[in-house]
XYZ file of C-alpha atoms in Angstrom:
586
model
C 89.978 119.120 119.557
C 89.785 116.796 116.043
C 86.586 116.098 114.625
C 86.752 114.055 111.310
C 85.465 116.226 108.811
C 83.171 114.511 105.815
C 80.833 116.105 103.286
C 77.328 114.561 103.121
C 75.213 116.228 105.411
C 75.871 119.583 104.198
C 74.851 118.534 100.723
C 71.671 116.499 101.891
C 70.236 118.218 104.724
C 71.052 121.872 104.068
C 67.724 123.878 103.794
C 69.560 125.678 100.506
C 71.356 122.474 99.352
C 71.294 123.156 95.626
C 72.429 121.505 92.200
C 75.513 122.172 90.513
C 73.680 124.677 88.390
C 72.456 126.382 91.210
C 73.670 129.527 89.774
C 72.426 129.230 86.377
C 68.935 128.586 87.903
C 68.780 131.418 90.486
C 70.322 134.571 89.126
C 72.750 136.454 91.231
C 70.649 139.420 91.486
C 67.538 137.504 92.866
C 69.501 136.095 95.545
C 70.810 139.146 96.869
C 67.510 140.689 97.582
C 66.848 142.875 100.911
C 65.925 139.584 102.943
C 68.973 137.230 102.107
C 72.355 137.552 103.655
C 70.429 138.940 107.130
C 71.388 136.479 109.309
C 73.906 133.426 109.951
C 71.556 130.893 108.766
C 71.121 132.809 105.621
C 75.146 132.677 105.126
C 75.293 128.981 105.814
C 72.816 127.722 103.338
C 74.724 129.984 101.093
C 78.127 128.286 101.945
C 76.186 124.658 101.675
C 75.747 125.632 97.795
C 79.455 125.681 97.326
C 79.937 122.463 99.125
C 77.212 121.183 96.554
C 79.170 122.562 93.799
C 82.388 121.343 95.161
C 81.617 117.414 95.286
C 81.045 117.672 90.949
C 85.320 116.632 90.629
C 85.089 116.792 86.915
C 84.923 120.690 86.557
C 86.328 121.383 90.343
C 88.800 119.050 91.073
C 89.736 119.709 94.822
C 88.038 117.738 97.103
C 88.369 114.492 95.062
C 85.741 111.698 96.098
C 83.886 109.240 93.964
C 80.820 110.836 92.864
C 79.038 109.632 89.938
C 80.236 110.958 86.878
C 78.229 111.005 83.491
C 77.270 107.470 82.607
C 79.820 105.218 83.593
C 82.607 107.149 82.967
C 83.934 108.159 86.455
C 87.463 109.014 85.245
C 87.611 112.513 87.460
C 87.238 110.268 90.747
C 90.183 110.367 93.223
C 91.279 106.550 92.359
C 91.717 107.577 88.673
C 94.310 109.947 88.891
C 96.743 107.727 89.015
C 95.656 106.535 85.237
C 97.759 109.685 84.112
C 100.463 108.477 85.649
C 103.005 105.491 85.132
C 101.224 104.069 88.478
C 98.696 102.295 86.338
C 98.181 100.334 82.760
C 94.622 101.834 81.747
C 93.525 101.010 78.308
C 90.003 100.668 78.434
C 87.773 103.216 76.231
C 86.144 104.425 79.368
C 89.392 105.445 80.745
C 90.617 107.263 77.590
C 90.790 110.822 78.879
C 93.185 109.993 81.695
C 95.587 107.719 79.486
C 95.516 110.630 76.871
C 97.793 112.471 79.032
C 99.658 109.769 80.288
C 100.942 108.952 76.901
C 101.380 112.685 75.809
C 98.342 112.742 73.064
C 96.161 115.227 74.671
C 95.546 117.811 72.355
C 94.006 121.318 71.975
C 90.046 120.584 72.626
C 87.587 122.627 71.665
C 85.982 122.579 75.391
C 87.707 121.966 78.303
C 88.461 118.408 79.163
C 87.715 117.095 82.617
C 89.821 118.822 85.546
C 90.564 121.302 82.888
C 90.405 125.051 82.266
C 86.292 125.033 83.726
C 84.570 125.628 86.564
C 84.877 129.231 86.735
C 81.040 129.517 87.556
C 82.173 128.688 90.990
C 84.619 131.285 91.648
C 81.452 133.655 90.547
C 79.756 132.234 93.679
C 82.301 132.446 96.037
C 82.804 135.761 95.191
C 79.343 136.734 95.367
C 79.263 135.443 99.023
C 82.558 137.389 100.023
C 80.883 140.468 98.690
C 77.570 140.064 100.861
C 78.627 137.967 104.035
C 79.122 141.357 105.916
C 75.383 142.162 105.225
C 74.263 139.970 108.333
C 75.663 142.182 110.890
C 77.497 139.411 112.344
C 80.784 139.598 114.521
C 83.981 139.752 112.780
C 84.579 136.320 114.085
C 81.374 134.474 113.304
C 81.607 136.133 109.570
C 85.308 135.093 108.986
C 84.016 131.566 109.719
C 82.068 131.722 106.309
C 84.555 133.704 104.851
C 87.132 130.968 105.557
C 85.171 128.459 104.116
C 84.731 130.344 100.865
C 88.233 131.695 100.782
C 89.845 128.331 101.387
C 87.723 126.895 97.838
C 88.884 129.675 96.108
C 92.602 129.437 96.797
C 92.098 125.641 96.541
C 90.448 125.827 93.387
C 93.270 128.329 92.105
C 96.203 126.217 92.939
C 94.774 123.323 90.992
C 94.645 125.406 88.011
C 97.741 126.906 88.231
C 99.482 123.245 88.878
C 97.781 122.286 85.252
C 97.814 125.735 83.580
C 100.249 127.957 85.102
C 99.132 131.794 84.721
C 95.651 132.541 84.750
C 93.158 135.147 85.242
C 92.794 136.042 88.978
C 89.073 137.323 89.590
C 88.381 138.422 93.350
C 84.966 140.113 92.519
C 81.421 139.462 91.040
C 81.777 140.219 86.784
C 79.073 140.684 84.541
C 78.802 139.630 80.810
C 80.169 143.370 80.013
C 82.797 143.577 82.576
C 86.066 144.755 81.063
C 88.052 142.109 83.390
C 86.603 139.189 81.197
C 89.162 140.234 78.340
C 92.393 140.536 80.090
C 95.286 138.553 79.679
C 96.209 135.604 82.343
C 97.886 136.888 85.446
C 101.448 135.893 86.017
C 101.877 132.801 88.194
C 103.574 134.801 91.300
C 100.725 137.074 91.471
C 98.312 134.560 91.546
C 100.026 132.372 93.777
C 100.405 135.064 96.221
C 96.454 135.538 96.479
C 96.114 131.516 96.819
C 98.151 132.134 99.909
C 96.432 135.086 101.372
C 93.224 132.958 100.765
C 94.771 129.837 102.513
C 96.318 132.092 105.398
C 93.018 134.067 105.639
C 90.913 130.307 106.232
C 93.451 128.992 108.779
C 93.238 132.197 110.782
C 89.295 132.674 110.450
C 88.040 129.167 110.686
C 87.276 127.210 114.029
C 89.157 124.379 115.138
C 85.741 122.315 115.247
C 82.478 123.499 114.755
C 80.886 123.665 118.304
C 81.105 120.235 119.375
C 80.717 118.338 116.324
C 77.767 120.496 114.967
C 77.863 121.111 111.214
C 79.484 118.077 110.440
C 81.172 118.206 106.983
C 82.077 121.723 107.007
C 85.636 122.646 106.459
C 87.640 123.822 109.633
C 91.268 125.161 110.328
C 92.914 121.904 109.824
C 91.501 121.274 106.454
C 93.157 124.570 106.057
C 96.487 123.620 106.956
C 96.447 120.264 104.973
C 95.655 122.275 102.112
C 98.261 124.526 102.244
C 101.054 122.179 103.370
C 100.189 119.985 99.993
C 99.797 123.565 97.665
C 103.164 124.972 99.025
C 105.318 121.944 98.645
C 104.135 121.872 95.016
C 104.809 125.397 94.479
C 108.021 125.191 96.066
C 109.328 122.256 94.205
C 107.977 123.469 90.709
C 109.780 127.046 91.238
C 113.182 124.943 92.472
C 113.041 122.348 89.668
C 111.320 124.697 86.438
C 114.007 127.481 87.258
C 111.509 130.054 88.905
C 112.245 132.301 91.816
C 111.642 132.217 95.746
C 111.140 128.505 96.017
C 112.607 128.279 99.476
C 109.655 130.660 100.270
C 107.142 128.129 99.577
C 109.173 124.912 100.859
C 108.908 127.266 104.348
C 105.185 127.974 104.188
C 104.894 123.804 103.701
C 106.935 122.965 106.419
C 105.394 125.509 108.714
C 101.466 124.337 108.102
C 102.677 120.286 108.239
C 104.323 120.739 111.456
C 101.706 122.927 112.795
C 99.044 120.158 112.410
C 101.451 117.524 113.173
C 101.537 119.012 116.563
C 98.408 120.615 117.157
C 95.465 118.945 115.029
C 95.310 115.992 117.323
C 95.468 113.236 114.457
C 97.363 110.427 114.706
C 98.306 107.386 112.008
C 95.770 104.594 111.965
C 97.206 101.640 113.533
C 95.533 98.324 115.289
C 98.709 97.031 115.434
C 97.896 95.522 112.016
C 101.018 95.566 109.422
C 99.213 94.031 106.917
C 95.983 95.498 106.871
C 96.217 98.754 108.341
C 98.085 100.813 105.680
C 94.736 100.085 103.064
C 92.325 100.318 105.303
C 91.205 103.922 105.014
C 91.036 103.688 100.933
C 89.487 100.617 101.096
C 86.746 101.814 103.908
C 83.067 102.480 103.617
C 83.693 104.985 106.439
C 86.138 106.885 108.030
C 84.663 107.826 111.460
C 86.465 106.843 114.280
C 90.101 106.912 111.909
C 92.304 109.660 113.603
C 94.447 109.945 110.668
C 91.859 111.253 108.181
C 91.408 115.258 108.187
C 88.748 115.262 105.414
C 86.429 112.767 103.752
C 83.566 112.506 101.469
C 80.681 110.135 103.011
C 78.126 108.348 100.502
C 75.247 106.813 101.622
C 73.510 104.138 99.157
C 70.119 105.732 98.625
C 71.469 109.201 98.931
C 74.240 109.905 97.082
C 75.704 106.481 96.024
C 78.479 105.710 93.456
C 79.429 102.875 91.322
C 83.279 103.361 91.324
C 83.978 100.278 93.566
C 82.937 98.274 90.621
C 84.171 100.506 87.811
C 87.355 101.336 88.940
C 88.084 97.860 89.625
C 87.056 96.764 86.275
C 89.118 99.341 83.856
C 92.325 100.507 86.279
C 94.339 97.780 83.763
C 96.638 96.931 87.080
C 99.573 97.841 88.468
C 102.760 98.975 86.460
C 105.932 96.996 86.864
C 107.504 100.167 87.680
C 105.406 100.653 90.359
C 105.981 97.316 91.684
C 109.590 97.530 91.593
C 109.855 101.013 93.185
C 108.602 99.351 96.391
C 111.052 98.411 99.050
C 112.556 95.061 100.327
C 111.728 94.620 104.053
C 115.429 95.009 104.863
C 114.545 98.902 103.678
C 116.659 98.502 100.665
C 115.889 98.802 97.046
C 115.426 95.769 95.099
C 118.477 97.196 93.410
C 120.790 96.517 96.360
C 118.695 94.001 98.481
C 119.871 90.404 99.051
C 116.496 89.584 99.789
C 115.094 90.410 96.624
C 113.650 87.347 94.915
C 113.524 88.492 91.298
C 109.861 88.259 89.004
C 110.352 84.575 87.476
C 106.595 84.213 88.795
C 104.405 86.715 90.256
C 104.603 85.150 93.283
C 108.178 85.696 93.794
C 107.406 89.646 93.419
C 105.751 89.475 96.913
C 108.710 87.816 98.976
C 110.393 89.793 101.776
C 108.911 92.978 100.647
C 107.424 96.108 102.310
C 103.991 94.891 102.985
C 102.255 97.866 101.446
C 103.218 96.185 98.251
C 100.544 93.498 98.926
C 97.891 95.953 100.252
C 98.244 97.832 96.909
C 98.515 94.777 94.175
C 97.289 91.376 94.622
C 99.236 89.111 95.861
C 97.931 85.370 94.647
C 98.193 84.345 98.193
C 95.705 86.611 99.515
C 92.951 85.967 97.052
C 91.106 84.306 99.902
C 91.815 86.937 102.283
C 90.337 89.831 100.421
C 87.662 87.529 98.543
C 89.013 88.970 95.341
C 87.401 89.229 93.165
C 84.113 87.924 94.466
C 84.848 84.112 92.171
C 86.423 80.937 92.587
C 88.984 81.701 89.549
C 92.482 81.873 90.310
C 94.358 85.079 90.004
C 96.102 87.085 88.234
C 93.912 86.889 84.903
C 94.887 88.637 82.029
C 93.215 90.230 79.234
C 91.854 87.441 76.629
C 91.648 84.960 79.284
C 88.109 83.068 79.775
C 86.393 82.712 83.390
C 86.437 84.856 86.143
C 85.388 88.249 86.781
C 88.132 90.626 86.559
C 91.256 90.989 83.982
C 94.115 93.095 84.301
C 96.385 94.360 81.495
C 99.515 94.325 83.410
C 99.176 91.272 85.623
C 99.354 93.417 88.809
C 95.688 93.288 90.038
C 94.891 96.642 92.430
C 93.800 95.667 95.496
C 94.160 98.707 97.627
C 90.803 100.223 97.249
C 89.294 96.835 97.194
C 85.771 96.426 99.115
C 84.280 92.971 98.303
C 80.958 93.768 100.148
C 80.732 97.460 98.770
C 81.706 95.768 95.011
C 78.571 93.830 95.179
C 76.425 96.580 95.760
C 73.587 97.482 93.028
C 74.788 100.427 90.407
C 74.953 103.991 92.029
C 74.451 102.247 95.581
C 78.388 101.778 96.647
C 79.786 103.917 99.460
C 83.370 103.345 99.562
C 84.588 106.689 101.337
C 88.355 107.220 100.645
C 90.017 110.287 102.449
C 90.381 113.212 100.638
C 92.992 114.693 103.163
C 94.903 112.487 105.719
C 98.178 112.746 108.193
C 100.410 110.455 106.012
C 100.136 112.825 103.317
C 101.120 116.116 105.597
C 103.824 113.753 106.946
C 105.496 113.562 103.515
C 104.790 116.955 102.394
C 106.851 117.933 105.493
C 109.838 115.652 105.029
C 110.135 116.455 101.241
C 110.228 120.230 101.952
C 112.794 119.923 104.607
C 114.751 117.839 102.573
C 114.649 120.302 99.679
C 115.542 123.190 101.997
C 118.357 121.153 103.036
C 117.339 121.349 106.687
C 115.972 117.437 107.365
C 117.196 115.632 110.682
C 117.178 112.239 111.364
C 114.383 113.344 114.037
C 112.294 115.105 111.730
C 112.143 111.552 109.661
C 110.957 110.071 112.822
C 108.405 112.164 113.535
C 107.379 111.847 109.811
C 108.478 109.136 106.965
C 109.118 106.704 109.955
C 105.968 106.240 111.626
C 104.435 105.290 108.203
C 107.271 102.865 108.009
C 106.748 101.480 111.422
C 102.857 101.008 110.572
C 104.003 98.524 108.179
C 106.784 96.859 110.182
C 109.393 98.577 107.914
C 113.012 99.759 108.901
C 113.127 103.580 109.342
C 114.820 105.608 106.846
C 118.139 106.876 107.786
C 119.462 110.740 107.107
C 122.265 108.799 104.613
C 120.648 106.420 102.530
C 122.398 104.566 99.899
C 121.943 105.811 96.620
C 119.700 103.545 94.303
C 121.668 103.095 91.207
C 118.847 103.092 88.818
C 118.084 106.806 89.907
C 121.692 107.797 90.573
C 121.719 110.296 87.444
C 118.553 112.210 88.471
C 120.760 114.677 89.787
C 119.405 114.805 93.493
C 120.462 113.243 96.821
C 120.140 109.673 98.140
C 117.555 110.939 100.472
C 115.383 112.796 98.556
C 115.289 109.747 95.791
C 114.171 107.721 98.840
C 111.884 110.421 100.053
C 110.081 110.312 96.611
C 110.012 106.572 96.640
C 108.141 106.650 99.877
C 105.619 109.145 98.292
C 104.996 107.235 95.739
C 104.427 104.110 97.704
C 102.557 105.362 100.433
C 100.391 107.732 98.532
C 99.460 105.048 95.449
C 95.938 105.521 94.199
C 95.166 109.011 96.082
C 95.818 111.014 92.693
C 99.464 112.654 93.148
C 101.791 110.469 91.445
C 101.036 112.861 88.016
C 101.547 116.050 89.767
C 104.482 115.095 91.751
C 106.374 113.946 88.626
C 105.583 117.082 86.648
C 107.052 119.328 89.745
C 110.283 117.066 89.839
C 110.441 118.016 86.347
C 111.241 114.304 85.674
C 108.548 114.091 82.885
C 110.746 112.250 80.406
C 112.114 109.556 82.798
C 108.992 108.400 83.847
C 106.249 109.438 81.522
C 108.495 109.006 78.376
C 108.533 104.769 78.517
C 106.121 102.365 78.250
C 104.055 100.655 81.145
C 104.962 97.083 81.678
C 103.493 94.133 83.294
C 104.834 91.148 84.752
C 107.365 88.686 83.095
C 105.637 87.138 80.100
C 108.051 84.386 79.213
C 107.151 80.614 78.130
C 106.021 79.437 81.904
C 103.808 82.341 81.939
C 102.143 81.860 78.399
C 101.590 78.240 79.564
C 100.190 79.558 82.946
C 98.111 82.424 81.374
C 96.373 80.297 78.980
C 94.529 82.647 76.387
C 96.397 85.864 77.522
C 96.019 88.418 74.475
C 98.842 90.935 75.587
C 102.152 92.245 73.799
C 105.600 91.859 74.867
C 108.610 93.895 74.904
C 112.374 92.376 76.090
C 114.018 94.376 78.720
C 117.307 93.172 79.317
C 116.615 90.122 77.283
C 113.548 89.215 79.538
C 110.202 89.448 77.884
C 107.648 91.725 79.837
C 104.323 92.581 79.449
C 103.891 95.870 77.400
C 100.519 97.623 77.691
C 101.364 100.379 75.148
C 102.890 98.085 72.438
C 101.155 98.490 68.894
C 98.705 100.954 70.019
C 97.931 104.732 69.700
C 98.814 105.226 72.849
C 102.983 104.813 73.028
C 103.768 107.420 75.739
C 105.900 110.508 74.741
C 106.529 113.671 77.092
C 107.599 116.357 75.146
C 109.522 118.900 77.743
C 108.744 122.110 75.559
C 104.962 121.797 76.686
C 103.382 118.720 78.457
C 104.543 120.158 81.675
C 101.605 122.352 81.428
C 98.012 121.702 79.662
C 96.727 123.624 76.778
C 94.268 126.086 76.930
C 90.738 125.296 74.920
C 90.300 126.627 71.777
C 87.026 128.306 72.548
C 88.620 130.095 75.763
C 91.063 131.892 73.370
C 88.769 132.776 70.379
C 86.221 134.591 73.097
C 89.556 136.215 74.620
C 92.645 135.989 72.518
C 94.479 138.093 75.176
C 94.057 135.033 77.020
C 96.854 132.985 74.568
C 98.059 129.416 74.360
C 100.644 127.490 76.732
C 103.821 127.101 75.067
C 104.473 124.517 72.731
C 101.098 123.832 72.286
C-alpha cells in the first residue's frame, strides 16, 4: 500500500524532537543510561532526532527541501541546486556559493563550504543508535525497521559525500576524541560504495512498506529506500563508466532492479488530471503533496511551525533560465530545434514557445501566461530585465523561472511560506530506469513505453523511439542518439530539482556544459527598444547578439577536468589529519 511520506510530524510532535545540535548539548554517554533504549518508544524518539538533523540541507544535503537557512541565503534548498549548473543564470550575491561552483571559482576554503565536507556528527548519531537499538529487547523484525531508518540515512549521506569528494573515511562505530580511526586516511571509493550498498539493501529489507495504515507519517519506508538506491546506483554506475573505473555494469544493474521493483510494486503513478499545460509543474509549485500519487517522499511545511521564505527569495535571486536549457526543450513533434520544421526561432521571446513541449512554458514564463499564473503579483509586462524600472522581479537572462511559482505562497509573510516540493518522485525513477538500461545496452521500446514515454504522454508529446535521429549539436559527444535523448529528457523533466550539476559531472561532460558562459534571450535592436533601461552585456553567437550573464564579471566559467569533477577538501580538515590528503589538482 502506498502512503505518501512527508517530514513534519516527526519533527514537531516527536517527544524527543530536538535541534540540530542535539548531540552537542546531550553527550552520548548521558543518553546511553540504564533506562534509555529500553523500549520501542525510546528508539522512536531517538530516530526522531535523526530526522530533525536531516532537515538541515546545508550540512546534510540528502533529504532536500526548503528549510530556513542562515539569514536570507537559502542557497542550499532544492530549488537552488541548479544554480551550480548551466540551467540558471544566477548572479546575486546571496547565491554566490552556488555560482562559484558553476563558474569553477570555488577554491580550497579553510572551513567546509555549504553541502561540503561536513555533517559528520550525523554519522556519529546514527552509529550510536545502531550500537544501542538491540538493548530494547524487541523482535528482529521490529528493531530492523529502526536500524533500516538509520542505515538508509547513513548510506544516503555517504553516497553524497562520495559523489562530491570521491574517497572518504568510512566510519561505522562511535568514535571518541582519542580514537585512532580519526587519523586514518580516506577509504577508497570501491570500499565505501560497497558499504553504502549494504546499508541501502538492509534498509530495503528491514523497512516496512508502510507504517501500520498510515501511522507515523513522515517516516521513510521501503519505497523511499528503493528510490534512493535507484538514484545512487545510477550515479555510481555512470560515473564509473565515463570516468574509467571498474564494475560500472554492476551498479547500473542494481539501479535497474531497484527502479523496477518500485515501479511494479510501489503503487505510485504519475500525477495527471489530463491537463498537459499544468500537471507537470503541479508538484514543484504546490504547498502540499497529500494525494499526489507520484510523490514518494516530501517535506511538509506549516506557516507558524516550520515555514520558510523560499517562494520569494528564489523567485528574486535565481537569475532566470538559460538559453542552453530553453534550446534543449523539444518541439511538439518530438524533434530537437535543430531538426524540427516547427521551430519558430527566437527573434522575440514569444516565438520561443511556439510549437514546443509544454514543459517549456511550465518551467519558463511565456508572456502569454502572465495572467494565468498571476506572475509576479503585479500589473507590469514581462519579461523584465536587470536595470529596468517598475515591476517586482528582474531576470538576468529574460527567461523568468515559473516551475516553482505559487502566487499565493509568495505573498505570505517572511518565514511563513509553505511550498513543499517533492524530495523523491516516480518521474525521476522512470528516468533512472531508462538511462541505466540504455547504458547497459538492454533498453527496449517496451522499457521506454513504461518510463519516459509516460512522462511525455502527460504533456501530450510524442513518445521516444528506440532509434531517434541524432541531434547534430550533440553528434560529437561519443554516445548514441538514444542516450542523447534520454539525457535531454532528464534535463527537462528534472529542471529545478537539483540533478543537473551532478548529472553533467557523472557523464564527464564538464567542459562542454560548464566551460561556457550562460546566455539569455536575443538582444538585438528590437529587444533594446522593447526592454528599455535593461543593463545587460551581449555576445554574438553565429552573428546574433544574446545576453551574456557572465561577461565582464569575476565568474567567467571554466572547467578544469584535472580537478573540477571533485570538490577540494577544506584546509582545516587536512591540517587536523594530514592523512586525508587533498583531491587531485587542488
